[in-house]
Every structure is written in C-alpha cells, then in structure tokens.
C-alpha cells in the first residue's frame, strides 16, 4: 500500500511482544496510516524501511488511523534494539532525510 507521504509520528515508547514483534507507540502528528503501509524509521542510531503489520489503540485493533490518534504500531522485521524513543516514523524517506 502507498503510505501517506505526510505521515509523521515521534516514537514515545518501544515494546517487544512475544510471538508478534516490536511495537512503537506515539501520537500521530500528521497524515494517515494503514495496516500494510511502508514506513521509514528515522533513527538517532540508524534508519530503516519497514511495513506496518498492525495498529492498535486502547486495546482495539484498527485498519487506519489519522492525525491526533494515540496508537501502538506493530512493525515487520524490526528488533526492539533497532528503535528508541525520540526516533520518528515517517511515510516518506524525504520527510526525515536520507536513509
């Protein structure tokens, strides 16, 4: 799926869920996000591309979220140590600089 290029969320916390993977939480600052979207993690240590495999808010699974929503985002093939609070999840590599 094509990600909204204006999507941006600063990561507030990072969790590892056994059997599922890494979940990042935060408040969506702009744009929209859907399950299946390609996103970029603009990290303080490193940057990488990944795919959204799940979105949850207050124990409710959703297919799409938008600006202002507080969410947990399940990311494909991302280790907990690869991301940290303060990193930014964006919809386009150009939004956060080079990968």
PDB file of C-alpha atoms in Angstrom:
ATOM      1  CA  UNK A   1       0.000   0.000   0.000  1.00  0.00           C
ATOM      2  CA  UNK A   2       1.096   3.549  -0.591  1.00  0.00           C
ATOM      3  CA  UNK A   3       1.802   5.447   2.604  1.00  0.00           C
ATOM      4  CA  UNK A   4       0.538   8.988   3.064  1.00  0.00           C
ATOM      5  CA  UNK A   5       3.780  10.938   2.408  1.00  0.00           C
ATOM      6  CA  UNK A   6       2.812  13.476   5.076  1.00  0.00           C
ATOM      7  CA  UNK A   7       2.544  10.780   7.790  1.00  0.00           C
ATOM      8  CA  UNK A   8       4.706  11.522  10.845  1.00  0.00           C
ATOM      9  CA  UNK A   9       4.810  10.114  14.389  1.00  0.00           C
ATOM     10  CA  UNK A  10       7.506  10.659  17.009  1.00  0.00           C
ATOM     11  CA  UNK A  11       8.067   7.412  18.910  1.00  0.00           C
ATOM     12  CA  UNK A  12       7.270   7.719  22.612  1.00  0.00           C
ATOM     13  CA  UNK A  13       7.985   4.134  23.690  1.00  0.00           C
ATOM     14  CA  UNK A  14       9.078   0.752  22.313  1.00  0.00           C
ATOM     15  CA  UNK A  15       7.846  -2.712  23.338  1.00  0.00           C
ATOM     16  CA  UNK A  16       8.613  -6.264  22.300  1.00  0.00           C
ATOM     17  CA  UNK A  17       5.615  -8.589  22.273  1.00  0.00           C
ATOM     18  CA  UNK A  18       6.432 -12.295  22.297  1.00  0.00           C
ATOM     19  CA  UNK A  19       5.185 -14.010  19.172  1.00  0.00           C
ATOM     20  CA  UNK A  20       4.282 -10.716  17.456  1.00  0.00           C
ATOM     21  CA  UNK A  21       7.321  -8.447  17.250  1.00  0.00           C
ATOM     22  CA  UNK A  22       8.216  -4.846  18.004  1.00  0.00           C
ATOM     23  CA  UNK A  23       5.559  -2.230  18.762  1.00  0.00           C
ATOM     24  CA  UNK A  24       6.230   1.505  18.810  1.00  0.00           C
ATOM     25  CA  UNK A  25       3.796   3.915  20.441  1.00  0.00           C
ATOM     26  CA  UNK A  26       3.114   7.593  19.972  1.00  0.00           C
ATOM     27  CA  UNK A  27       0.683  10.266  18.817  1.00  0.00           C
ATOM     28  CA  UNK A  28       0.256  10.794  15.075  1.00  0.00           C
ATOM     29  CA  UNK A  29       1.403  14.329  14.296  1.00  0.00           C
ATOM     30  CA  UNK A  30       0.262  14.441  10.658  1.00  0.00           C
ATOM     31  CA  UNK A  31      -1.197  12.309   7.902  1.00  0.00           C
ATOM     32  CA  UNK A  32      -2.825   8.878   7.998  1.00  0.00           C
ATOM     33  CA  UNK A  33      -1.534   5.331   8.447  1.00  0.00           C
ATOM     34  CA  UNK A  34      -2.984   1.970   7.371  1.00  0.00           C
ATOM     35  CA  UNK A  35      -2.061  -1.652   8.017  1.00  0.00           C
ATOM     36  CA  UNK A  36       0.218  -2.751   5.163  1.00  0.00           C
ATOM     37  CA  UNK A  37       1.801   0.681   4.625  1.00  0.00           C
ATOM     38  CA  UNK A  38       5.538   1.012   4.030  1.00  0.00           C
ATOM     39  CA  UNK A  39       7.090   3.394   6.561  1.00  0.00           C
ATOM     40  CA  UNK A  40      10.545   4.645   7.429  1.00  0.00           C
ATOM     41  CA  UNK A  41      12.115   4.823  10.867  1.00  0.00           C
ATOM     42  CA  UNK A  42      14.331   7.905  11.035  1.00  0.00           C
ATOM     43  CA  UNK A  43      16.534   6.876  13.932  1.00  0.00           C
ATOM     44  CA  UNK A  44      19.136   8.513  16.094  1.00  0.00           C
ATOM     45  CA  UNK A  45      21.359   5.465  15.601  1.00  0.00           C
ATOM     46  CA  UNK A  46      20.210   4.203  12.180  1.00  0.00           C
ATOM     47  CA  UNK A  47      17.329   4.497   9.748  1.00  0.00           C
ATOM     48  CA  UNK A  48      15.410   1.739   8.027  1.00  0.00           C
ATOM     49  CA  UNK A  49      12.329   0.917   5.997  1.00  0.00           C
ATOM     50  CA  UNK A  50       9.647  -1.405   7.368  1.00  0.00           C
ATOM     51  CA  UNK A  51       5.984  -2.369   6.987  1.00  0.00           C
ATOM     52  CA  UNK A  52       3.081  -1.769   9.372  1.00  0.00           C
ATOM     53  CA  UNK A  53       1.600  -5.173  10.274  1.00  0.00           C
ATOM     54  CA  UNK A  54      -0.848  -3.983  12.926  1.00  0.00           C
ATOM     55  CA  UNK A  55      -2.297  -0.871  14.564  1.00  0.00           C
ATOM     56  CA  UNK A  56      -3.942  -0.737  17.965  1.00  0.00           C
ATOM     57  CA  UNK A  57      -5.385   1.974  20.172  1.00  0.00           C
ATOM     58  CA  UNK A  58      -6.695   1.332  23.680  1.00  0.00           C
ATOM     59  CA  UNK A  59      -6.802  -2.460  23.075  1.00  0.00           C
ATOM     60  CA  UNK A  60      -8.808  -2.022  19.873  1.00  0.00           C
ATOM     61  CA  UNK A  61      -7.315  -3.154  16.560  1.00  0.00           C
ATOM     62  CA  UNK A  62      -7.774  -0.726  13.684  1.00  0.00           C
ATOM     63  CA  UNK A  63      -7.060  -0.746   9.949  1.00  0.00           C
ATOM     64  CA  UNK A  64      -6.472   3.013   9.624  1.00  0.00           C
ATOM     65  CA  UNK A  65      -5.614   5.903  11.955  1.00  0.00           C
ATOM     66  CA  UNK A  66      -5.029   9.605  11.442  1.00  0.00           C
ATOM     67  CA  UNK A  67      -3.617  12.797  12.948  1.00  0.00           C
ATOM     68  CA  UNK A  68      -4.188  13.132  16.680  1.00  0.00           C
ATOM     69  CA  UNK A  69      -4.649   9.413  17.391  1.00  0.00           C
ATOM     70  CA  UNK A  70      -2.539   7.770  20.124  1.00  0.00           C
ATOM     71  CA  UNK A  71      -1.519   4.384  18.754  1.00  0.00           C
ATOM     72  CA  UNK A  72       0.681   1.331  19.003  1.00  0.00           C
ATOM     73  CA  UNK A  73       2.163   0.278  15.650  1.00  0.00           C
ATOM     74  CA  UNK A  74       3.433  -3.272  15.075  1.00  0.00           C
ATOM     75  CA  UNK A  75       6.417  -3.231  12.696  1.00  0.00           C
ATOM     76  CA  UNK A  76       7.750  -6.048  10.496  1.00  0.00           C
ATOM     77  CA  UNK A  77      11.358  -7.231  10.944  1.00  0.00           C
ATOM     78  CA  UNK A  78      12.361  -4.552  13.448  1.00  0.00           C
ATOM     79  CA  UNK A  79      14.220  -5.542  16.621  1.00  0.00           C
ATOM     80  CA  UNK A  80      13.471  -3.677  19.836  1.00  0.00           C
ATOM     81  CA  UNK A  81      17.107  -2.531  19.985  1.00  0.00           C
ATOM     82  CA  UNK A  82      16.864  -1.014  16.477  1.00  0.00           C
ATOM     83  CA  UNK A  83      14.464   1.732  17.560  1.00  0.00           C
ATOM     84  CA  UNK A  84      14.268   4.031  20.577  1.00  0.00           C
ATOM     85  CA  UNK A  85      12.073   6.792  21.980  1.00  0.00           C
ATOM     86  CA  UNK A  86      12.644  10.006  20.054  1.00  0.00           C
ATOM     87  CA  UNK A  87      13.019   8.262  16.685  1.00  0.00           C
ATOM     88  CA  UNK A  88      10.467   9.297  14.066  1.00  0.00           C
ATOM     89  CA  UNK A  89       8.171   7.110  11.957  1.00  0.00           C
ATOM     90  CA  UNK A  90       7.511   8.800   8.595  1.00  0.00           C
ATOM     91  CA  UNK A  91       5.658   7.996   5.400  1.00  0.00           C
ATOM     92  CA  UNK A  92       8.427   9.083   3.057  1.00  0.00           C
ATOM     93  CA  UNK A  93      12.213   8.908   3.300  1.00  0.00           C
ATOM     94  CA  UNK A  94      12.322  12.519   2.085  1.00  0.00           C
ATOM     95  CA  UNK A  95      10.376  13.673   5.182  1.00  0.00           C
ATOM     96  CA  UNK A  96      13.167  12.735   7.550  1.00  0.00           C
ATOM     97  CA  UNK A  97      16.274  12.952   5.426  1.00  0.00           C
ATOM     98  CA  UNK A  98      18.314  10.282   3.728  1.00  0.00           C
ATOM     99  CA  UNK A  99      18.130   6.597   4.628  1.00  0.00           C
TER     100      UNK A  99
END
